[in-house]
Amino acid sequence: MLHFDLNLLRTGQYHDLLVSGLLLSLQLAGTTLVLALPLGAAIALLRLSPLRLLRSLGWLYVESIRNVPLLAHLLFWYFGAPELLPDALKEWLYARNIEAISAVVALTLYTAAYMAEDIRSGIRAVPWVQTEASRALGLGFLATMRLVVLPQALRVTIPPLLSQTLNLWKDTSVATVIGVAELMYQAAKVESASFRSAEAFAFATSAYLLVSLAITGLGAWYHHRYPVRTV
Amino acid sequence: MPIRPSVVLAATLATSLFAHAAWADQLDDIKKKGEIVIGVLGTDEPNSFVDPKTREIVGYEVDIGNAIAKKLGVKPVFKQLAVAARIPELQQGRVDILAASLTHNKEREAQVDFSLTTFVTGQKVLVKTSSGITDLPALGGKKVLTVKGGTQEPNIRKAVPGVDVVTFETTQQAFLALQQGKGVGYVNDEASLVNDYAKLGAAKKDYAILSQSISVEPLALGLKKGEKSLKTLVDGVLRDLESSGDANKLFVKWYGPDTKLQFDKRTFKIDSDQI
């Protein structure tokens, strides 16, 4: 009864299910990361904008997303939001993998709110005198950002961004509630089909752990290779 | 040297005595506690669901659970479980018995014991008429929706090879997804399906239940493996319900012509734990 069947994880249909779940989880995390980063950067710029209206918009976005649980976001983007679309668009969307699409939308908006705050803090960490100095040297605003502020801000921001990526990777597991066949979904399926809970969740846990450790390792390496310059 | 039979017998007796001493009997524990924890779904009308007026969990399986508690002379405590959590919760002893729309099948017999069959239902598919689907084979390659962790998913996959199944935490979510058009069919136990269909009201005309069942589902109470005295007692209560006619009354109360489900008559008897 307590026997741990490693072969179940190595070959056979359960192995295939779990591996397909892992691949989908990685795809979800990858797609979301690619979409959330630029969105996060845009939100950060909104929040630093000299215009009060844009600043308020950025603030509203970050606060309204951060203060609602991810689970609620997922349920809203799957069951709620698509229903507001015109019928033709809705049918087109529903004929596709609406589960995965909703998950990517929810995860992207959610992750971008957190990333925006990290990027904003990174830019603000570069002392204002540096901007003033480069302007005094005759650089324009864009050149100042590109050559002086952003390269330094990036170094400060990468570690927290990697940490957000870590969160994003783990958050993909919540997508199981809207029927996305990711790793947790497949682990639960293997469990209910075979009652081998220990094996199924050992696989899922190790997969989450290993990918998380890889992301952490990447962060440590980057930090070592490109240390934050003290100012 | 050949071992004498009497030695073997003595050894066996000693071992079995020891085993009895080591394994506390669940029935005694329940009596000592003064309560029996009954795992129910609470989301599956009419087996177990929350009465909107009293906010209490009621239903066909709840009444059976009450009958068992009454026979034992203990307080029934109903604990709501997710479909996929039923068997693990029972195995880990967080509930004493399951009365949670649990299908009795061969695969599960290795994990838990079953009482006499308390209900026989089939699983069917509800479709939108606009999809043009009128029989099971037409579902091939189409997306159908159902609940996670039950027998619905494996059964529909068996009945319709190549079908695309998406599962949710509750049947209500799956049903909502069907109404929103996120799939062409919704799979569930017939009784629950008829109940869901009834809830559609005026929209009923846009939906149809496919006549062919995807499986026959004998539902039974789930018991922890090897708890013989508890199983004997539970089966005894069920037999009494059947012989006194109360089982039929319960059926009429929750499934009969005056209920939403409008089943004409009972086609099964509570008399066997074989499937």
PDB file of C-alpha atoms in Angstrom, chain B residues 107-274:
ATOM      1  CA  GLU B 107     -10.915  -0.130  -9.283  1.00  0.00           C
ATOM      2  CA  ARG B 108     -12.035   1.434  -6.032  1.00  0.00           C
ATOM      3  CA  GLU B 109     -12.552  -1.900  -4.244  1.00  0.00           C
ATOM      4  CA  ALA B 110      -8.803  -2.045  -3.654  1.00  0.00           C
ATOM      5  CA  GLN B 111      -8.985   1.289  -1.795  1.00  0.00           C
ATOM      6  CA  VAL B 112     -12.219   1.246   0.203  1.00  0.00           C
ATOM      7  CA  ASP B 113     -15.071  -1.080   1.163  1.00  0.00           C
ATOM      8  CA  PHE B 114     -18.595  -0.470  -0.055  1.00  0.00           C
ATOM      9  CA  SER B 115     -21.959  -0.912   1.623  1.00  0.00           C
ATOM     10  CA  LEU B 116     -24.967  -2.376  -0.158  1.00  0.00           C
ATOM     11  CA  THR B 117     -25.773  -0.416  -3.301  1.00  0.00           C
ATOM     12  CA  THR B 118     -28.007   2.468  -2.235  1.00  0.00           C
ATOM     13  CA  PHE B 119     -28.880   3.881  -5.639  1.00  0.00           C
ATOM     14  CA  VAL B 120     -28.481   2.918  -9.253  1.00  0.00           C
ATOM     15  CA  THR B 121     -28.110   5.595 -11.849  1.00  0.00           C
ATOM     16  CA  GLY B 122     -26.648   5.967 -15.300  1.00  0.00           C
ATOM     17  CA  GLN B 123     -24.366   8.699 -16.509  1.00  0.00           C
ATOM     18  CA  LYS B 124     -25.618  10.748 -19.413  1.00  0.00           C
ATOM     19  CA  VAL B 125     -24.685  13.724 -21.529  1.00  0.00           C
ATOM     20  CA  LEU B 126     -26.562  17.025 -21.748  1.00  0.00           C
ATOM     21  CA  VAL B 127     -25.986  18.868 -25.015  1.00  0.00           C
ATOM     22  CA  LYS B 128     -27.038  22.133 -26.589  1.00  0.00           C
ATOM     23  CA  THR B 129     -29.462  21.411 -29.417  1.00  0.00           C
ATOM     24  CA  SER B 130     -27.711  24.066 -31.508  1.00  0.00           C
ATOM     25  CA  SER B 131     -24.644  21.799 -31.637  1.00  0.00           C
ATOM     26  CA  GLY B 132     -26.640  19.347 -33.766  1.00  0.00           C
ATOM     27  CA  ILE B 133     -25.450  16.413 -31.680  1.00  0.00           C
ATOM     28  CA  THR B 134     -28.049  13.688 -31.188  1.00  0.00           C
ATOM     29  CA  ASP B 135     -26.044  10.635 -30.206  1.00  0.00           C
ATOM     30  CA  LEU B 136     -22.853   9.672 -28.389  1.00  0.00           C
ATOM     31  CA  PRO B 137     -20.560   8.972 -31.395  1.00  0.00           C
ATOM     32  CA  ALA B 138     -21.156  12.533 -32.632  1.00  0.00           C
ATOM     33  CA  LEU B 139     -19.232  13.772 -29.572  1.00  0.00           C
ATOM     34  CA  GLY B 140     -15.964  12.390 -30.981  1.00  0.00           C
ATOM     35  CA  GLY B 141     -13.332  15.131 -31.177  1.00  0.00           C
ATOM     36  CA  LYS B 142     -15.666  17.627 -29.460  1.00  0.00           C
ATOM     37  CA  LYS B 143     -15.130  19.277 -26.107  1.00  0.00           C
ATOM     38  CA  VAL B 144     -17.246  18.015 -23.207  1.00  0.00           C
ATOM     39  CA  LEU B 145     -17.239  19.316 -19.642  1.00  0.00           C
ATOM     40  CA  THR B 146     -17.519  17.531 -16.337  1.00  0.00           C
ATOM     41  CA  VAL B 147     -16.366  17.392 -12.744  1.00  0.00           C
ATOM     42  CA  LYS B 148     -12.845  16.502 -11.587  1.00  0.00           C
ATOM     43  CA  GLY B 149     -12.079  13.290  -9.731  1.00  0.00           C
ATOM     44  CA  GLY B 150     -15.264  11.312 -10.362  1.00  0.00           C
ATOM     45  CA  THR B 151     -16.018   8.436 -12.712  1.00  0.00           C
ATOM     46  CA  GLN B 152     -17.534  10.784 -15.308  1.00  0.00           C
ATOM     47  CA  GLU B 153     -14.267  11.511 -17.097  1.00  0.00           C
ATOM     48  CA  PRO B 154     -13.015   7.917 -17.491  1.00  0.00           C
ATOM     49  CA  ASN B 155     -16.524   6.761 -18.475  1.00  0.00           C
ATOM     50  CA  ILE B 156     -17.038   9.327 -21.231  1.00  0.00           C
ATOM     51  CA  ARG B 157     -13.540   8.622 -22.565  1.00  0.00           C
ATOM     52  CA  LYS B 158     -14.426   4.939 -22.691  1.00  0.00           C
ATOM     53  CA  ALA B 159     -17.821   5.552 -24.301  1.00  0.00           C
ATOM     54  CA  VAL B 160     -16.576   8.062 -26.879  1.00  0.00           C
ATOM     55  CA  PRO B 161     -12.960   7.485 -27.919  1.00  0.00           C
ATOM     56  CA  GLY B 162     -11.184  10.680 -28.909  1.00  0.00           C
ATOM     57  CA  VAL B 163     -13.481  13.008 -26.993  1.00  0.00           C
ATOM     58  CA  ASP B 164     -11.869  16.125 -25.503  1.00  0.00           C
ATOM     59  CA  VAL B 165     -12.700  16.372 -21.777  1.00  0.00           C
ATOM     60  CA  VAL B 166     -12.258  19.467 -19.597  1.00  0.00           C
ATOM     61  CA  THR B 167     -12.866  19.045 -15.868  1.00  0.00           C
ATOM     62  CA  PHE B 168     -13.759  21.474 -13.094  1.00  0.00           C
ATOM     63  CA  GLU B 169     -13.843  21.487  -9.298  1.00  0.00           C
ATOM     64  CA  THR B 170     -17.647  21.233  -9.116  1.00  0.00           C
ATOM     65  CA  THR B 171     -20.399  20.042 -11.445  1.00  0.00           C
ATOM     66  CA  GLN B 172     -21.938  23.516 -11.271  1.00  0.00           C
ATOM     67  CA  GLN B 173     -18.852  25.062 -12.870  1.00  0.00           C
ATOM     68  CA  ALA B 174     -18.924  22.464 -15.628  1.00  0.00           C
ATOM     69  CA  PHE B 175     -22.633  23.113 -16.189  1.00  0.00           C
ATOM     70  CA  LEU B 176     -22.024  26.880 -16.309  1.00  0.00           C
ATOM     71  CA  ALA B 177     -19.269  26.363 -18.869  1.00  0.00           C
ATOM     72  CA  LEU B 178     -21.735  24.390 -21.026  1.00  0.00           C
ATOM     73  CA  GLN B 179     -24.328  27.167 -20.781  1.00  0.00           C
ATOM     74  CA  GLN B 180     -21.668  29.658 -21.850  1.00  0.00           C
ATOM     75  CA  GLY B 181     -20.856  27.497 -24.861  1.00  0.00           C
ATOM     76  CA  LYS B 182     -17.349  26.494 -23.828  1.00  0.00           C
ATOM     77  CA  GLY B 183     -18.075  22.904 -24.807  1.00  0.00           C
ATOM     78  CA  VAL B 184     -20.847  20.991 -26.558  1.00  0.00           C
ATOM     79  CA  GLY B 185     -21.717  18.520 -23.811  1.00  0.00           C
ATOM     80  CA  TYR B 186     -21.918  18.218 -20.046  1.00  0.00           C
ATOM     81  CA  VAL B 187     -21.497  14.792 -18.452  1.00  0.00           C
ATOM     82  CA  ASN B 188     -22.974  13.827 -15.096  1.00  0.00           C
ATOM     83  CA  ASP B 189     -24.939  11.178 -13.201  1.00  0.00           C
ATOM     84  CA  GLU B 190     -28.425  10.966 -14.669  1.00  0.00           C
ATOM     85  CA  ALA B 191     -30.224  12.109 -11.511  1.00  0.00           C
ATOM     86  CA  SER B 192     -28.042  15.196 -11.158  1.00  0.00           C
ATOM     87  CA  LEU B 193     -28.266  15.857 -14.863  1.00  0.00           C
ATOM     88  CA  VAL B 194     -32.071  15.801 -14.830  1.00  0.00           C
ATOM     89  CA  ASN B 195     -31.976  18.134 -11.860  1.00  0.00           C
ATOM     90  CA  ASP B 196     -29.617  20.546 -13.640  1.00  0.00           C
ATOM     91  CA  TYR B 197     -31.789  20.358 -16.748  1.00  0.00           C
ATOM     92  CA  ALA B 198     -34.838  21.268 -14.652  1.00  0.00           C
ATOM     93  CA  LYS B 199     -32.996  24.351 -13.350  1.00  0.00           C
ATOM     94  CA  LEU B 200     -32.692  25.722 -16.880  1.00  0.00           C
ATOM     95  CA  GLY B 201     -36.365  26.757 -16.813  1.00  0.00           C
ATOM     96  CA  ALA B 202     -37.438  28.428 -20.031  1.00  0.00           C
ATOM     97  CA  ALA B 203     -34.061  27.759 -21.636  1.00  0.00           C
ATOM     98  CA  LYS B 204     -34.788  23.993 -21.558  1.00  0.00           C
ATOM     99  CA  LYS B 205     -35.835  24.019 -25.192  1.00  0.00           C
ATOM    100  CA  ASP B 206     -32.240  24.749 -26.246  1.00  0.00           C
ATOM    101  CA  TYR B 207     -30.888  21.667 -24.496  1.00  0.00           C
ATOM    102  CA  ALA B 208     -31.378  17.918 -24.725  1.00  0.00           C
ATOM    103  CA  ILE B 209     -30.235  14.885 -22.767  1.00  0.00           C
ATOM    104  CA  LEU B 210     -28.816  12.185 -25.016  1.00  0.00           C
ATOM    105  CA  SER B 211     -30.870   9.026 -24.513  1.00  0.00           C
ATOM    106  CA  GLN B 212     -27.943   6.613 -24.401  1.00  0.00           C
ATOM    107  CA  SER B 213     -26.244   6.157 -21.019  1.00  0.00           C
ATOM    108  CA  ILE B 214     -22.452   6.158 -20.988  1.00  0.00           C
ATOM    109  CA  SER B 215     -22.390   3.817 -17.984  1.00  0.00           C
ATOM    110  CA  VAL B 216     -24.455   2.259 -15.226  1.00  0.00           C
ATOM    111  CA  GLU B 217     -23.418   3.661 -11.861  1.00  0.00           C
ATOM    112  CA  PRO B 218     -24.212   1.780  -8.682  1.00  0.00           C
ATOM    113  CA  LEU B 219     -23.830   4.272  -5.821  1.00  0.00           C
ATOM    114  CA  ALA B 220     -22.949   3.017  -2.365  1.00  0.00           C
ATOM    115  CA  LEU B 221     -21.648   4.250   0.954  1.00  0.00           C
ATOM    116  CA  GLY B 222     -17.874   4.152   1.249  1.00  0.00           C
ATOM    117  CA  LEU B 223     -16.281   2.540   4.293  1.00  0.00           C
ATOM    118  CA  LYS B 224     -12.714   2.271   5.458  1.00  0.00           C
ATOM    119  CA  LYS B 225     -11.133  -0.978   4.343  1.00  0.00           C
ATOM    120  CA  GLY B 226     -11.423  -3.928   6.706  1.00  0.00           C
ATOM    121  CA  GLU B 227     -13.823  -2.373   9.250  1.00  0.00           C
ATOM    122  CA  LYS B 228     -16.055  -5.446   9.335  1.00  0.00           C
ATOM    123  CA  SER B 229     -18.252  -4.591  12.308  1.00  0.00           C
ATOM    124  CA  LEU B 230     -19.067  -1.133  10.937  1.00  0.00           C
ATOM    125  CA  LYS B 231     -19.895  -2.597   7.530  1.00  0.00           C
ATOM    126  CA  THR B 232     -22.173  -5.213   9.111  1.00  0.00           C
ATOM    127  CA  LEU B 233     -24.013  -2.524  11.023  1.00  0.00           C
ATOM    128  CA  VAL B 234     -24.342  -0.192   8.018  1.00  0.00           C
ATOM    129  CA  ASP B 235     -25.561  -3.008   5.761  1.00  0.00           C
ATOM    130  CA  GLY B 236     -28.003  -4.027   8.500  1.00  0.00           C
ATOM    131  CA  VAL B 237     -29.475  -0.533   8.611  1.00  0.00           C
ATOM    132  CA  LEU B 238     -29.801  -0.503   4.823  1.00  0.00           C
ATOM    133  CA  ARG B 239     -31.517  -3.920   4.837  1.00  0.00           C
ATOM    134  CA  ASP B 240     -33.936  -2.672   7.513  1.00  0.00           C
ATOM    135  CA  LEU B 241     -34.717   0.400   5.417  1.00  0.00           C
ATOM    136  CA  GLU B 242     -35.489  -1.846   2.468  1.00  0.00           C
ATOM    137  CA  SER B 243     -37.621  -4.392   4.342  1.00  0.00           C
ATOM    138  CA  SER B 244     -39.617  -1.760   6.257  1.00  0.00           C
ATOM    139  CA  GLY B 245     -40.416   0.105   3.041  1.00  0.00           C
ATOM    140  CA  ASP B 246     -38.602   3.216   4.274  1.00  0.00           C
ATOM    141  CA  ALA B 247     -36.060   2.964   1.478  1.00  0.00           C
ATOM    142  CA  ASN B 248     -38.849   3.283  -1.042  1.00  0.00           C
ATOM    143  CA  LYS B 249     -40.309   6.238   0.898  1.00  0.00           C
ATOM    144  CA  LEU B 250     -36.924   7.953   0.775  1.00  0.00           C
ATOM    145  CA  PHE B 251     -36.762   7.358  -2.947  1.00  0.00           C
ATOM    146  CA  VAL B 252     -40.204   8.871  -3.459  1.00  0.00           C
ATOM    147  CA  LYS B 253     -39.334  11.795  -1.155  1.00  0.00           C
ATOM    148  CA  TRP B 254     -36.206  12.817  -3.070  1.00  0.00           C
ATOM    149  CA  TYR B 255     -36.612  11.342  -6.550  1.00  0.00           C
ATOM    150  CA  GLY B 256     -40.345  10.631  -6.907  1.00  0.00           C
ATOM    151  CA  PRO B 257     -43.010  12.100  -9.203  1.00  0.00           C
ATOM    152  CA  ASP B 258     -43.540  15.171  -7.009  1.00  0.00           C
ATOM    153  CA  THR B 259     -39.875  16.169  -7.045  1.00  0.00           C
ATOM    154  CA  LYS B 260     -37.926  18.017  -9.715  1.00  0.00           C
ATOM    155  CA  LEU B 261     -36.509  14.710 -10.885  1.00  0.00           C
ATOM    156  CA  GLN B 262     -39.894  13.073 -11.454  1.00  0.00           C
ATOM    157  CA  PHE B 263     -38.723   9.459 -11.493  1.00  0.00           C
ATOM    158  CA  ASP B 264     -41.817   7.247 -11.872  1.00  0.00           C
ATOM    159  CA  LYS B 265     -40.647   4.251  -9.929  1.00  0.00           C
ATOM    160  CA  ARG B 266     -37.671   2.637  -8.330  1.00  0.00           C
ATOM    161  CA  THR B 267     -35.962   0.112 -10.578  1.00  0.00           C
ATOM    162  CA  PHE B 268     -33.506  -1.222  -8.015  1.00  0.00           C
ATOM    163  CA  LYS B 269     -33.538  -2.699  -4.529  1.00  0.00           C
ATOM    164  CA  ILE B 270     -31.054  -2.229  -1.718  1.00  0.00           C
ATOM    165  CA  ASP B 271     -29.995  -5.847  -1.326  1.00  0.00           C
ATOM    166  CA  SER B 272     -26.502  -6.434  -2.656  1.00  0.00           C
ATOM    167  CA  ASP B 273     -22.980  -5.130  -2.393  1.00  0.00           C
ATOM    168  CA  GLN B 274     -21.904  -6.885  -5.554  1.00  0.00           C
TER     169      GLN B 274
END
